[in-house]
Short mmCIF file of C-alpha atoms in Angstrom, two decimals:
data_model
loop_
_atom_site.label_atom_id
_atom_site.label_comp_id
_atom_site.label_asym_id
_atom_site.label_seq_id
_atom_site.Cartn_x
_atom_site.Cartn_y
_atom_site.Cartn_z
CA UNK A 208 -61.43 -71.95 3.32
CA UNK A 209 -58.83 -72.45 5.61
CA UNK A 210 -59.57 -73.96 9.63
CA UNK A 211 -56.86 -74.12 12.28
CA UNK A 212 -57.61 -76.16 15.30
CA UNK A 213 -56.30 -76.13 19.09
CA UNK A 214 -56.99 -79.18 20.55
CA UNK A 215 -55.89 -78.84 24.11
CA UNK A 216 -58.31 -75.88 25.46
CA UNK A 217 -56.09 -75.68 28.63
CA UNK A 218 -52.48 -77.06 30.18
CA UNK A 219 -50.41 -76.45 32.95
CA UNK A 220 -46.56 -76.51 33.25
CA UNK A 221 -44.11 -76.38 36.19
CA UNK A 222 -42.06 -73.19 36.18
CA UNK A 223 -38.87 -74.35 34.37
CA UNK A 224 -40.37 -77.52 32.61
CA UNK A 225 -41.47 -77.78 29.06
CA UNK A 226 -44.84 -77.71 27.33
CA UNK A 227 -45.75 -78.46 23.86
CA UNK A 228 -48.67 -77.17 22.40
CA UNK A 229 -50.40 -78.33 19.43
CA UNK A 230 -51.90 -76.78 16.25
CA UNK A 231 -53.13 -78.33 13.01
CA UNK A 232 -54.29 -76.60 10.01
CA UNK A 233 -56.43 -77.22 6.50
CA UNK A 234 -54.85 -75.93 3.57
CA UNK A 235 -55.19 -76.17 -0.35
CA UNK A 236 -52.34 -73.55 -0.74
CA UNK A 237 -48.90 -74.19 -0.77
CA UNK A 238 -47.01 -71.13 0.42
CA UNK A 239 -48.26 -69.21 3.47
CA UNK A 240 -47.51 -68.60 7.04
CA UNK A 241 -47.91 -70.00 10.51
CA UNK A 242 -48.14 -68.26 13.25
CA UNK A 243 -48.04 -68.39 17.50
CA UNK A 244 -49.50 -65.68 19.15
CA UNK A 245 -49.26 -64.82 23.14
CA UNK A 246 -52.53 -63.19 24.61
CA UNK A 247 -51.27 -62.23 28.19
CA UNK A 248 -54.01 -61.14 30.92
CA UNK A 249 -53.50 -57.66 29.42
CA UNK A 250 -55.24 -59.04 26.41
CA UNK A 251 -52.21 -57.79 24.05
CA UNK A 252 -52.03 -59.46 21.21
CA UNK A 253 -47.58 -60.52 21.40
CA UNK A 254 -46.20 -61.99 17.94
CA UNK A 255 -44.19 -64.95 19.69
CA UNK A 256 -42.98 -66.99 16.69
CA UNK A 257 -43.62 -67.32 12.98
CA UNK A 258 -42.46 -70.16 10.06
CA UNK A 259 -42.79 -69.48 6.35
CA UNK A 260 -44.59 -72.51 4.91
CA UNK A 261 -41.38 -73.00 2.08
CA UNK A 262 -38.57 -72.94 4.61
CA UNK A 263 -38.18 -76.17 5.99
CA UNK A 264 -35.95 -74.93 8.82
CA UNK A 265 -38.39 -74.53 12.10
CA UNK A 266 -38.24 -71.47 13.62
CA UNK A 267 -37.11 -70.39 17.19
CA UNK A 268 -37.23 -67.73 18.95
CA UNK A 269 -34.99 -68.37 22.40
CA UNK A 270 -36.89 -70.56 24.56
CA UNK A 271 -39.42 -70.97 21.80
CA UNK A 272 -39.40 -73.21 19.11
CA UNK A 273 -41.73 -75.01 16.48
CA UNK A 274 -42.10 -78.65 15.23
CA UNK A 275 -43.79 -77.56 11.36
CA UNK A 276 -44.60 -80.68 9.98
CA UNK A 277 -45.73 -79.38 6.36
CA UNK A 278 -46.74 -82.81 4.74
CA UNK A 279 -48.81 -83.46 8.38
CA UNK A 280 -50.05 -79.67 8.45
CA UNK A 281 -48.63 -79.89 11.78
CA UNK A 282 -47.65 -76.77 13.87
CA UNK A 283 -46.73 -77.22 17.69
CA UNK A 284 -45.01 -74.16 19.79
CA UNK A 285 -42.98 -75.82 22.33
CA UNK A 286 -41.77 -73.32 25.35
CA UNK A 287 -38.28 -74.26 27.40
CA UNK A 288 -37.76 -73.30 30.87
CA UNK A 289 -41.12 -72.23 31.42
CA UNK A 290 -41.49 -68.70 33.40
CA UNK A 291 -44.18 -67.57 35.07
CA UNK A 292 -44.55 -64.64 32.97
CA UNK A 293 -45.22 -67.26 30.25
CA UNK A 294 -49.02 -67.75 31.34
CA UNK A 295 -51.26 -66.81 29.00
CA UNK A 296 -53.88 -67.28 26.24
CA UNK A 297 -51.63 -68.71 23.18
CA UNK A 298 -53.21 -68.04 19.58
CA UNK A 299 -52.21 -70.60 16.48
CA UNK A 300 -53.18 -68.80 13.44
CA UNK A 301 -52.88 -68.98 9.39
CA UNK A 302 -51.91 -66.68 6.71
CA UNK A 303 -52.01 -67.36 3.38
CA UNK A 304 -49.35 -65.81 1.47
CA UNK A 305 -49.52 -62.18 0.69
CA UNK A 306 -53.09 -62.38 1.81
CA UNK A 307 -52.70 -60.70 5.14
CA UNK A 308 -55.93 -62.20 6.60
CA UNK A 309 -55.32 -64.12 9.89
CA UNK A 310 -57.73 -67.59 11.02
CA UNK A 311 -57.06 -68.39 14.24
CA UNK A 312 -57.76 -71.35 16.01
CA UNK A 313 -59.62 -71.50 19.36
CA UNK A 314 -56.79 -70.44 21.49
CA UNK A 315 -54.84 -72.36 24.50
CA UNK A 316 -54.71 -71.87 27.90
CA UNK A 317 -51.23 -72.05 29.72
CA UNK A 318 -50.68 -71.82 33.57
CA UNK A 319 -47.01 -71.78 34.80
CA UNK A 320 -47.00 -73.02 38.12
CA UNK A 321 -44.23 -71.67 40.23
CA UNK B 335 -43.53 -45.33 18.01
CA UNK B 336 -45.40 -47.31 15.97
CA UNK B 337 -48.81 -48.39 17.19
CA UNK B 338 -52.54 -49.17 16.74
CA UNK B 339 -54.32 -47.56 18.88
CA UNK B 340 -58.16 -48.52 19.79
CA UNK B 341 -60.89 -46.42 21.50
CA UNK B 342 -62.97 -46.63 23.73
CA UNK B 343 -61.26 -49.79 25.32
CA UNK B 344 -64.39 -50.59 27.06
CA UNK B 345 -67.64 -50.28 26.41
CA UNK B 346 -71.14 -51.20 28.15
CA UNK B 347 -74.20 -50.20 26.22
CA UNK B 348 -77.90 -50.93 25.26
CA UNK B 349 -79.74 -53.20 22.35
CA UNK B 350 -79.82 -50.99 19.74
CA UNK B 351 -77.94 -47.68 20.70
CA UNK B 352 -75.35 -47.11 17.99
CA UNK B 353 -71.88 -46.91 18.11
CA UNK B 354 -68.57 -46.47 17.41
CA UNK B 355 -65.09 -47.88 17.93
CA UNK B 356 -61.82 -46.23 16.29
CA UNK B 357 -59.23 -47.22 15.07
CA UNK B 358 -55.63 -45.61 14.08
CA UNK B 359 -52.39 -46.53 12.91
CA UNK B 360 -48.98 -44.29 12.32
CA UNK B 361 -47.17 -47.09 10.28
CA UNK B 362 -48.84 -45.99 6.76
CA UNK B 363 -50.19 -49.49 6.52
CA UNK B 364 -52.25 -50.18 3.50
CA UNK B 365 -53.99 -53.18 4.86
CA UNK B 366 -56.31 -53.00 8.26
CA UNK B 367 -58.87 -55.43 9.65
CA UNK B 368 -60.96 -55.85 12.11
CA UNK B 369 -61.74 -58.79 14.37
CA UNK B 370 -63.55 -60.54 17.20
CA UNK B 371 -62.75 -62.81 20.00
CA UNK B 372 -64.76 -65.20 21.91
CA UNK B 373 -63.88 -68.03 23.98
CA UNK B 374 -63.27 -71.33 22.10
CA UNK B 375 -63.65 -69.68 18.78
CA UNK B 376 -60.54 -67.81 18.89
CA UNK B 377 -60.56 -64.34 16.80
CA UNK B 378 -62.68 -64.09 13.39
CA UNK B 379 -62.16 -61.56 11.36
CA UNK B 380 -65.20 -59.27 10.92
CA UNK B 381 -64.00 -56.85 8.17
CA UNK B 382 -60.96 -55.92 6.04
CA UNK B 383 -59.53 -52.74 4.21
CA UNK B 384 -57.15 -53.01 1.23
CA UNK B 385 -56.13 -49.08 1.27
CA UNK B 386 -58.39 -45.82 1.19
CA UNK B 387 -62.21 -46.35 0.39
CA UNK B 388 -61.52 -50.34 -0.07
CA UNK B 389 -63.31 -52.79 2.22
CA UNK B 390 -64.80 -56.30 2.34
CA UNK B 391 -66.31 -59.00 4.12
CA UNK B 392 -64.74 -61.14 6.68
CA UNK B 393 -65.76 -64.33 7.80
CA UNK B 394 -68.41 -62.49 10.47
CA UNK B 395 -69.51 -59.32 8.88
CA UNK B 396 -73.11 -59.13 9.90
CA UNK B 397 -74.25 -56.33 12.27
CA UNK B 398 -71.49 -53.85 11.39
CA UNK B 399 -70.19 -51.25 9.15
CA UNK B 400 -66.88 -49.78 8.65
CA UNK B 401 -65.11 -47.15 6.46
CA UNK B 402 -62.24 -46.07 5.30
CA UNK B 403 -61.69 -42.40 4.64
CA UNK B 404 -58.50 -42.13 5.47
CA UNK B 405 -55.59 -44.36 5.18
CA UNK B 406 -54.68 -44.34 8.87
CA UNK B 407 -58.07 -44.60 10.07
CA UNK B 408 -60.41 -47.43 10.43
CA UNK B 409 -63.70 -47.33 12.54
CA UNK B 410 -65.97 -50.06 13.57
CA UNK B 411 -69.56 -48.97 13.55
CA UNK B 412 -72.61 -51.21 15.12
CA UNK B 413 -75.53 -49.72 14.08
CA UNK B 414 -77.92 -51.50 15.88
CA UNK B 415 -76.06 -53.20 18.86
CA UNK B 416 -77.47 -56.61 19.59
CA UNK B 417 -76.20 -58.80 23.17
CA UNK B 418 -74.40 -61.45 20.50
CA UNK B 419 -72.10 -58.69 19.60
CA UNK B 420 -70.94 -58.34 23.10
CA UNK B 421 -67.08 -59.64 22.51
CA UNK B 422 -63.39 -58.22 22.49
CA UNK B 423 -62.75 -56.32 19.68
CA UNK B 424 -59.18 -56.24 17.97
CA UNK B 425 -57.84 -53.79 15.36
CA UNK B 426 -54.90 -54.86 13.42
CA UNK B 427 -52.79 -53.14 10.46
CA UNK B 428 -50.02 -54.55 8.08
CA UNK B 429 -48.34 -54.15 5.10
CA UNK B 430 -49.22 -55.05 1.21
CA UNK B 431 -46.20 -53.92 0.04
CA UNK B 432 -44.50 -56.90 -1.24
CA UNK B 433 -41.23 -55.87 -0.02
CA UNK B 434 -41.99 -55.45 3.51
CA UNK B 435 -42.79 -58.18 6.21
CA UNK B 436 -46.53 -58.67 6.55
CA UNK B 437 -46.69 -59.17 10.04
CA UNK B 438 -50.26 -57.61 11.86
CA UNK B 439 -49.95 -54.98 14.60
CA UNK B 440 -52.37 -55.44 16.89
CA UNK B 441 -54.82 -52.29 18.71
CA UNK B 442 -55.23 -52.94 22.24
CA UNK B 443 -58.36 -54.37 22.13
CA UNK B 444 -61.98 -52.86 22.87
CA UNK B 445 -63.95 -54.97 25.63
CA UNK B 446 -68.03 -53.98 24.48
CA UNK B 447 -70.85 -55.23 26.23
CA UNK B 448 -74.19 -55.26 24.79
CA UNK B 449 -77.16 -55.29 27.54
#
C-alpha cells in the first residue's frame, strides 16, 4: 500500500516571500502521479499542480512549482510571491497510474501574512 | 458546466438515525469515490465505483453503504450513524478512459455531525 506523509502540520509565510512545502511518498510502482491540492476556507478541493512520475521535467504552474525527486520519493510544492489568497489547507496526494484512487497525506497548513 | 455536486452540505444528526448523502456528476465519468477528511489524517477514501452497479472497498469502508444505479449518481448511505463518523465528506468523479486525463473533480463537500 502506498503512504504519503506531510511533515510540517503548519507554516507561515510573509505575503510576497516563498515557502516550500514538503511531501514524501512510499511506492513499489513505477509510473503514477503526484499531486498538490489547495483546500481554501471554503473547503473546495483546487487541483494546484500535478507531475507524471516518468517525466523528469518538474512541473509549474505560475508561481507554483515542484522539486520531484523520483529516486528520493521526494515531492515539495514551492509557492513564489506568496498572496494572501494563498492561505489554505494544502493536500499532497498519490495516484497510481490508471488507478484513479487518491492517498493523501495529512495535509499542511499555510498562513500568508500580509 | 461540469460539476459534482453534494447534498445536504451539512448535516447534524443522532447515533443511529440513518442517512443519506448524494452525490451527482454531469461529466459521464465512469469512476466515482467517496472520501473522508479529518484533521492530521488527511482524506481516506471510504468507497469506490468503477461504472454502473460496480463498487468496492476503500481504505475506511466500515459503517457505510453505497450504490450505484446510475452512472451519474453515487450516494453515501450510513445506516447506523455512530459520533466517529462525524467528518467532512468529499465526492469525487474521474475518468477510466485511457485517453482522457484522470484528474478527480471534487463535490463540495458534506460537513455531518453525529451526536
Amino acid at each position: 500500500a502506498q503512504t504519503v506523509t506531510q511533515s510540517q502540520p503548519e507554516m507561515s509565510v510573509q505575503e510576497a516571500e516563498t515557502v516550500t512545502l514538503s511531501c514524501t511518498y512510499d511506492t513499489s510502482e513505477n509510473n503514477y502521479y503526484l499531486f498538490w491540492y489547495k483546500q481554501p476556507p471554503s473547503r473546495q478541493m483546487i487541483l494546484v499542480i500535478r507531475q507524471e512520475a516518468y517525466k523528469q521535467q518538474n512541473a509549474t504552474e505560475n508561481r507554483f512549482s515542484v522539486n520531484f525527486q523520483k529516486a528520493a520519493k521526494s515531492f515539495s510544492l514551492k509557492i513564489s510571491d506568496s498572496q494572501l489568497g494563498d492561505t489554505a489547507m494544502y493536500f499532497c496526494a498519490f495516484m497510481k497510474h490508471i488507478f484513479n484512487k487518491l492517498t493523501f497525506g495529512g495535509g499542511t497548513r499555510v498562513l500568508v501574512k500580509p | 458546466e461540469a460539476q459534482v455536486t453534494q447534498n445536504p452540505r451539512y448535516l447534524i444528526t443522532v447515533t443511529g438515525k440513518k442517512l443519506t448523502v448524494t452525490c451527482s456528476q454531469n461529466m459521464n465519468h465512469e469512476y466515482m469515490s467517496w472520501y473522508r477528511q479529518d484533521p492530521g489524517l488527511g482524506l481516506r477514501q471510504i468507497y469506490y465505483s468503477m461504472n454502473v452497479e460496480v463498487t468496492d472497498k476503500g481504505d475506511v469502508p466500515e459503517g457505510y453503504k453505497v450504490s450505484r444505479k446510475e452512472k451519474r449518481n453515487f450516494p453515501l448511505i450510513l445506516e447506523s450513524p455512530s459520533p466517529n463518523q462525524t467528518s467532512l465528506y468529499f465526492c469525487a468523479s474521474s475518468s477510466l478512459l485511457r485517453d482522457r486525463d484522470h484528474e478527480q473533480f471534487f463535490g463540495p463537500g458534506t460537513r455531518l455531525t453525529v451526536l
